[in-house]
Structures are given as structure tokens and as C-alpha cells.
């Protein structure tokens, strides 16, 4: 009888743990996809602003990417995948490599913000390209082509 209760309690605890980690993963996936969409919108805004030589917007949007880049690693808790996520297991298998990418993103966005503040057209052109390269360099090894 006592044994049954104990078994029941530990099964319940395990089940709750499982459910809460699933919820945790689901929330992290939603949040990082939202963050990535925001980065994409910022990157597009930057391209448009570069064409108009709107340096203030380039600088502001680059700084937003500096901010969001620092939230990336926390939104990839171990094993957080689902059929709605394109995150590849390589993220956690090569965590050291993966976790360097948000730092590269922060540096690239911060370089771009500086070039925009200096209104340096040539540097802005180079830094915009470098920023896009960082996005692609992380997507290639760590993001699946398609969902599911
Ligand atoms: C640290 C690696 C990394 C960096 C850097 C990175 N991404 Fe991502 N990105 C990912 C991963 C992994 C996913 C898939 C997330 C998922 O589906 O769970 C993703 C997903 C996306 C998505 C799809 C979001 C959705 O709605 O499913 C967009 C858009 C995107 N990234 C844009 C960008 C842009 C633009 C940049 C650069 C400014 C960037 N990313 C930088 C790793 C990265």
C-alpha cells in the first residue's frame, strides 16, 4: 500500500517534470522564432535605410540586433525541438561552436552601428554584408531547411 503510494507519487512527479519541460521547450521555441522574425525585420529595415542613406535608422536597428543577439543562447535550452521547430540537434552536440555565433552577431551589429554613427558609406556597405553573413553562417549548420 505504502509502496503503491510512493510509486504513484514518483510517477506523478516524473510526469509533471516531463510536461513542464515540454512546455518550457515549446515556449522557448515560440520566443526564439519571434526573436528571429524581429531580427529579420530589422535586417530588412536596415537594407531599406541604407538605400535612403537614413543613417539614424541603420544605427537604431543595428543596436536592436545587438540587444536581441544577447538573448539567443537562453532561448535554446537543451533538446528544445518539436515538429514546429527547425532547430537541429547539432546545436546541442556542438554547443561551443553554436554559442559563438550570437557573439559574432553582436560584434557585427555593433560594428554596423558604429559605421552608421560615423556616416561612413563604404564601411556601412561592408558591415551590412558581414551582418548577413553571420545570420547565414549560423543557419547553415544549425537550422533545418524545412520544418518537421
Ligand atoms: C546562433 C545562431 C543563429 C543566428 C546568429 C541567427 N539565427 Fe536565425 N535561426 C537560428 C535557428 C536555429 C533557427 C530555427 C529556430 C526554430 O525553428 O526553433 C532560426 C530561425 C530564423 C528565422 C525563422 C523564424 C521562424 O519564424 O520560424 C528567421 C527569419 C531568422 N532565423 C532570421 C535570422 C536573421 C535575419 C539573423 C541575423 C540578423 C539570424 N537569424 C541569426 C539560428 C540563428
GROMACS .gro file of C-alpha atoms and ligand atoms in nm:
model
  191
    1UNK     CA    1   0.000   0.000   0.000
    2UNK     CA    2   0.272   0.242   0.106
    3UNK     CA    3   0.473   0.123  -0.189
    4UNK     CA    4   0.189   0.193  -0.425
    5UNK     CA    5   0.152   0.544  -0.294
    6UNK     CA    6   0.522   0.610  -0.329
    7UNK     CA    7   0.525   0.472  -0.679
    8UNK     CA    8   0.221   0.682  -0.767
    9UNK     CA    9   0.380   0.994  -0.625
   10UNK     CA   10   0.708   0.947  -0.808
   11UNK     CA   11   0.533   0.868  -1.135
   12UNK     CA   12   0.330   1.184  -1.090
   13UNK     CA   13   0.646   1.383  -1.017
   14UNK     CA   14   0.814   1.240  -1.329
   15UNK     CA   15   0.510   1.313  -1.540
   16UNK     CA   16   0.491   1.673  -1.414
   17UNK     CA   17   0.860   1.717  -1.482
   18UNK     CA   18   0.813   1.583  -1.834
   19UNK     CA   19   0.514   1.808  -1.903
   20UNK     CA   20   0.680   2.119  -1.763
   21UNK     CA   21   0.996   2.060  -1.967
   22UNK     CA   22   0.781   2.014  -2.280
   23UNK     CA   23   0.603   2.342  -2.205
   24UNK     CA   24   0.935   2.508  -2.137
   25UNK     CA   25   1.071   2.390  -2.472
   26UNK     CA   26   0.756   2.498  -2.655
   27UNK     CA   27   0.778   2.844  -2.503
   28UNK     CA   28   1.148   2.878  -2.584
   29UNK     CA   29   1.078   2.774  -2.945
   30UNK     CA   30   0.800   3.032  -2.981
   31UNK     CA   31   1.012   3.304  -2.824
   32UNK     CA   32   1.319   3.241  -3.034
   33UNK     CA   33   1.114   3.225  -3.355
   34UNK     CA   34   0.965   3.560  -3.261
   35UNK     CA   35   1.310   3.698  -3.186
   36UNK     CA   36   1.443   3.569  -3.521
   37UNK     CA   37   1.148   3.727  -3.707
   38UNK     CA   38   1.232   4.054  -3.534
   39UNK     CA   39   1.593   4.025  -3.645
   40UNK     CA   40   1.480   3.959  -3.997
   41UNK     CA   41   1.253   4.266  -3.989
   42UNK     CA   42   1.544   4.473  -3.855
   43UNK     CA   43   1.778   4.344  -4.127
   44UNK     CA   44   1.520   4.440  -4.392
   45UNK     CA   45   1.472   4.784  -4.237
   46UNK     CA   46   1.850   4.829  -4.241
   47UNK     CA   47   1.869   4.749  -4.612
   48UNK     CA   48   1.592   4.997  -4.690
   49UNK     CA   49   1.750   5.266  -4.473
   50UNK     CA   50   2.092   5.216  -4.636
   51UNK     CA   51   1.938   5.290  -4.976
   52UNK     CA   52   1.791   5.613  -4.841
   53UNK     CA   53   2.111   5.698  -4.652
   54UNK     CA   54   1.899   5.710  -4.338
   55UNK     CA   55   2.192   5.656  -4.102
   56UNK     CA   56   1.990   5.709  -3.782
   57UNK     CA   57   1.760   5.418  -3.869
   58UNK     CA   58   2.055   5.198  -3.967
   59UNK     CA   59   2.215   5.269  -3.631
   60UNK     CA   60   1.893   5.217  -3.430
   61UNK     CA   61   1.807   4.886  -3.600
   62UNK     CA   62   2.165   4.759  -3.571
   63UNK     CA   63   2.150   4.833  -3.200
   64UNK     CA   64   1.826   4.636  -3.172
   65UNK     CA   65   2.011   4.338  -3.319
   66UNK     CA   66   2.291   4.391  -3.065
   67UNK     CA   67   2.021   4.360  -2.797
   68UNK     CA   68   1.842   4.057  -2.939
   69UNK     CA   69   2.170   3.872  -3.010
   70UNK     CA   70   2.232   3.858  -2.637
   71UNK     CA   71   1.906   3.672  -2.574
   72UNK     CA   72   1.966   3.394  -2.827
   73UNK     CA   73   2.157   3.133  -2.622
   74UNK     CA   74   1.900   3.133  -2.339
   75UNK     CA   75   1.624   3.053  -2.586
   76UNK     CA   76   1.788   2.724  -2.687
   77UNK     CA   77   1.752   2.509  -2.374
   78UNK     CA   78   1.897   2.162  -2.424
   79UNK     CA   79   1.694   1.943  -2.655
   80UNK     CA   80   1.425   2.203  -2.726
   81UNK     CA   81   1.296   2.074  -3.057
   82UNK     CA   82   0.949   1.997  -3.188
   83UNK     CA   83   0.774   1.945  -3.518
   84UNK     CA   84   0.729   2.323  -3.527
   85UNK     CA   85   1.098   2.392  -3.486
   86UNK     CA   86   1.378   2.394  -3.741
   87UNK     CA   87   1.648   2.375  -3.473
   88UNK     CA   88   1.891   2.091  -3.548
   89UNK     CA   89   2.036   1.857  -3.280
   90UNK     CA   90   2.381   1.986  -3.389
   91UNK     CA   91   2.307   2.293  -3.173
   92UNK     CA   92   2.347   2.090  -2.853
   93UNK     CA   93   2.604   1.847  -2.995
   94UNK     CA   94   2.831   2.140  -3.087
   95UNK     CA   95   2.718   2.388  -2.825
   96UNK     CA   96   3.060   2.560  -2.803
   97UNK     CA   97   3.051   2.636  -3.172
   98UNK     CA   98   2.681   2.729  -3.174
   99UNK     CA   99   2.715   2.967  -2.880
  100UNK     CA  100   2.994   3.164  -3.053
  101UNK     CA  101   2.751   3.274  -3.325
  102UNK     CA  102   2.539   3.511  -3.116
  103UNK     CA  103   2.863   3.681  -3.005
  104UNK     CA  104   2.967   3.718  -3.370
  105UNK     CA  105   2.623   3.862  -3.441
  106UNK     CA  106   2.656   4.112  -3.158
  107UNK     CA  107   3.001   4.222  -3.284
  108UNK     CA  108   2.884   4.253  -3.646
  109UNK     CA  109   2.574   4.454  -3.548
  110UNK     CA  110   2.778   4.676  -3.319
  111UNK     CA  111   3.036   4.740  -3.597
  112UNK     CA  112   2.748   4.838  -3.827
  113UNK     CA  113   2.602   5.074  -3.565
  114UNK     CA  114   2.942   5.244  -3.537
  115UNK     CA  115   2.979   5.279  -3.914
  116UNK     CA  116   2.628   5.430  -3.929
  117UNK     CA  117   2.706   5.671  -3.647
  118UNK     CA  118   3.017   5.779  -3.843
  119UNK     CA  119   2.803   5.808  -4.163
  120UNK     CA  120   3.074   5.607  -4.339
  121UNK     CA  121   2.907   5.479  -4.659
  122UNK     CA  122   3.183   5.238  -4.757
  123UNK     CA  123   3.204   5.083  -4.411
  124UNK     CA  124   2.824   5.061  -4.385
  125UNK     CA  125   2.814   4.862  -4.710
  126UNK     CA  126   3.079   4.618  -4.587
  127UNK     CA  127   2.926   4.580  -4.240
  128UNK     CA  128   2.573   4.517  -4.371
  129UNK     CA  129   2.709   4.233  -4.579
  130UNK     CA  130   2.912   4.099  -4.287
  131UNK     CA  131   2.600   4.102  -4.069
  132UNK     CA  132   2.403   3.897  -4.322
  133UNK     CA  133   2.693   3.652  -4.343
  134UNK     CA  134   2.671   3.589  -3.968
  135UNK     CA  135   2.299   3.502  -3.993
  136UNK     CA  136   2.371   3.258  -4.275
  137UNK     CA  137   2.676   3.109  -4.104
  138UNK     CA  138   2.459   3.005  -3.811
  139UNK     CA  139   2.159   2.889  -4.013
  140UNK     CA  140   2.363   2.664  -4.240
  141UNK     CA  141   2.486   2.414  -3.980
  142UNK     CA  142   2.217   2.463  -3.716
  143UNK     CA  143   1.883   2.520  -3.889
  144UNK     CA  144   1.694   2.261  -4.091
  145UNK     CA  145   1.585   2.355  -4.444
  146UNK     CA  146   1.221   2.295  -4.370
  147UNK     CA  147   1.002   2.243  -4.067
  148UNK     CA  148   0.933   1.892  -3.947
  149LIG     C1  149   2.312   3.145  -3.317
  149LIG     C2  150   2.265   3.105  -3.446
  149LIG     C3  151   2.175   3.197  -3.524
  149LIG     C4  152   2.199   3.328  -3.559
  149LIG     C5  153   2.324   3.411  -3.531
  149LIG     C6  154   2.084   3.372  -3.633
  149LIG     N1  155   1.990   3.272  -3.641
  149LIG    FE1  156   1.807   3.285  -3.726
  149LIG     N2  157   1.765   3.095  -3.662
  149LIG     C7  158   1.851   3.011  -3.597
  149LIG     C8  159   1.785   2.885  -3.569
  149LIG     C9  160   1.848   2.764  -3.500
  149LIG    C10  161   1.654   2.897  -3.618
  149LIG    C11  162   1.542   2.793  -3.607
  149LIG    C12  163   1.466   2.815  -3.475
  149LIG    C13  164   1.350   2.718  -3.456
  149LIG     O1  165   1.271   2.697  -3.551
  149LIG     O2  166   1.338   2.664  -3.345
  149LIG    C14  167   1.644   3.031  -3.678
  149LIG    C15  168   1.530   3.083  -3.738
  149LIG    C16  169   1.524   3.203  -3.807
  149LIG    C17  170   1.407   3.252  -3.876
  149LIG    C18  171   1.272   3.180  -3.889
  149LIG    C19  172   1.187   3.215  -3.768
  149LIG    C20  173   1.051   3.145  -3.768
  149LIG     O3  174   0.950   3.214  -3.768
  149LIG     O4  175   1.048   3.020  -3.765
  149LIG    C21  176   1.441   3.375  -3.931
  149LIG    C22  177   1.353   3.464  -4.015
  149LIG    C23  178   1.579   3.402  -3.891
  149LIG     N3  179   1.625   3.296  -3.816
  149LIG    C24  180   1.647   3.517  -3.926
  149LIG    C25  181   1.775   3.549  -3.877
  149LIG    C26  182   1.846   3.671  -3.910
  149LIG    C27  183   1.796   3.781  -4.001
  149LIG    C28  184   1.966   3.665  -3.844
  149LIG    C29  185   2.079   3.766  -3.844
  149LIG    C30  186   2.047   3.904  -3.818
  149LIG    C31  187   1.968   3.540  -3.770
  149LIG     N4  188   1.851   3.472  -3.794
  149LIG    C32  189   2.072   3.498  -3.690
  149LIG    C33  190   1.981   3.040  -3.562
  149LIG    C34  191   2.043   3.163  -3.576
   0.00000   0.00000   0.00000
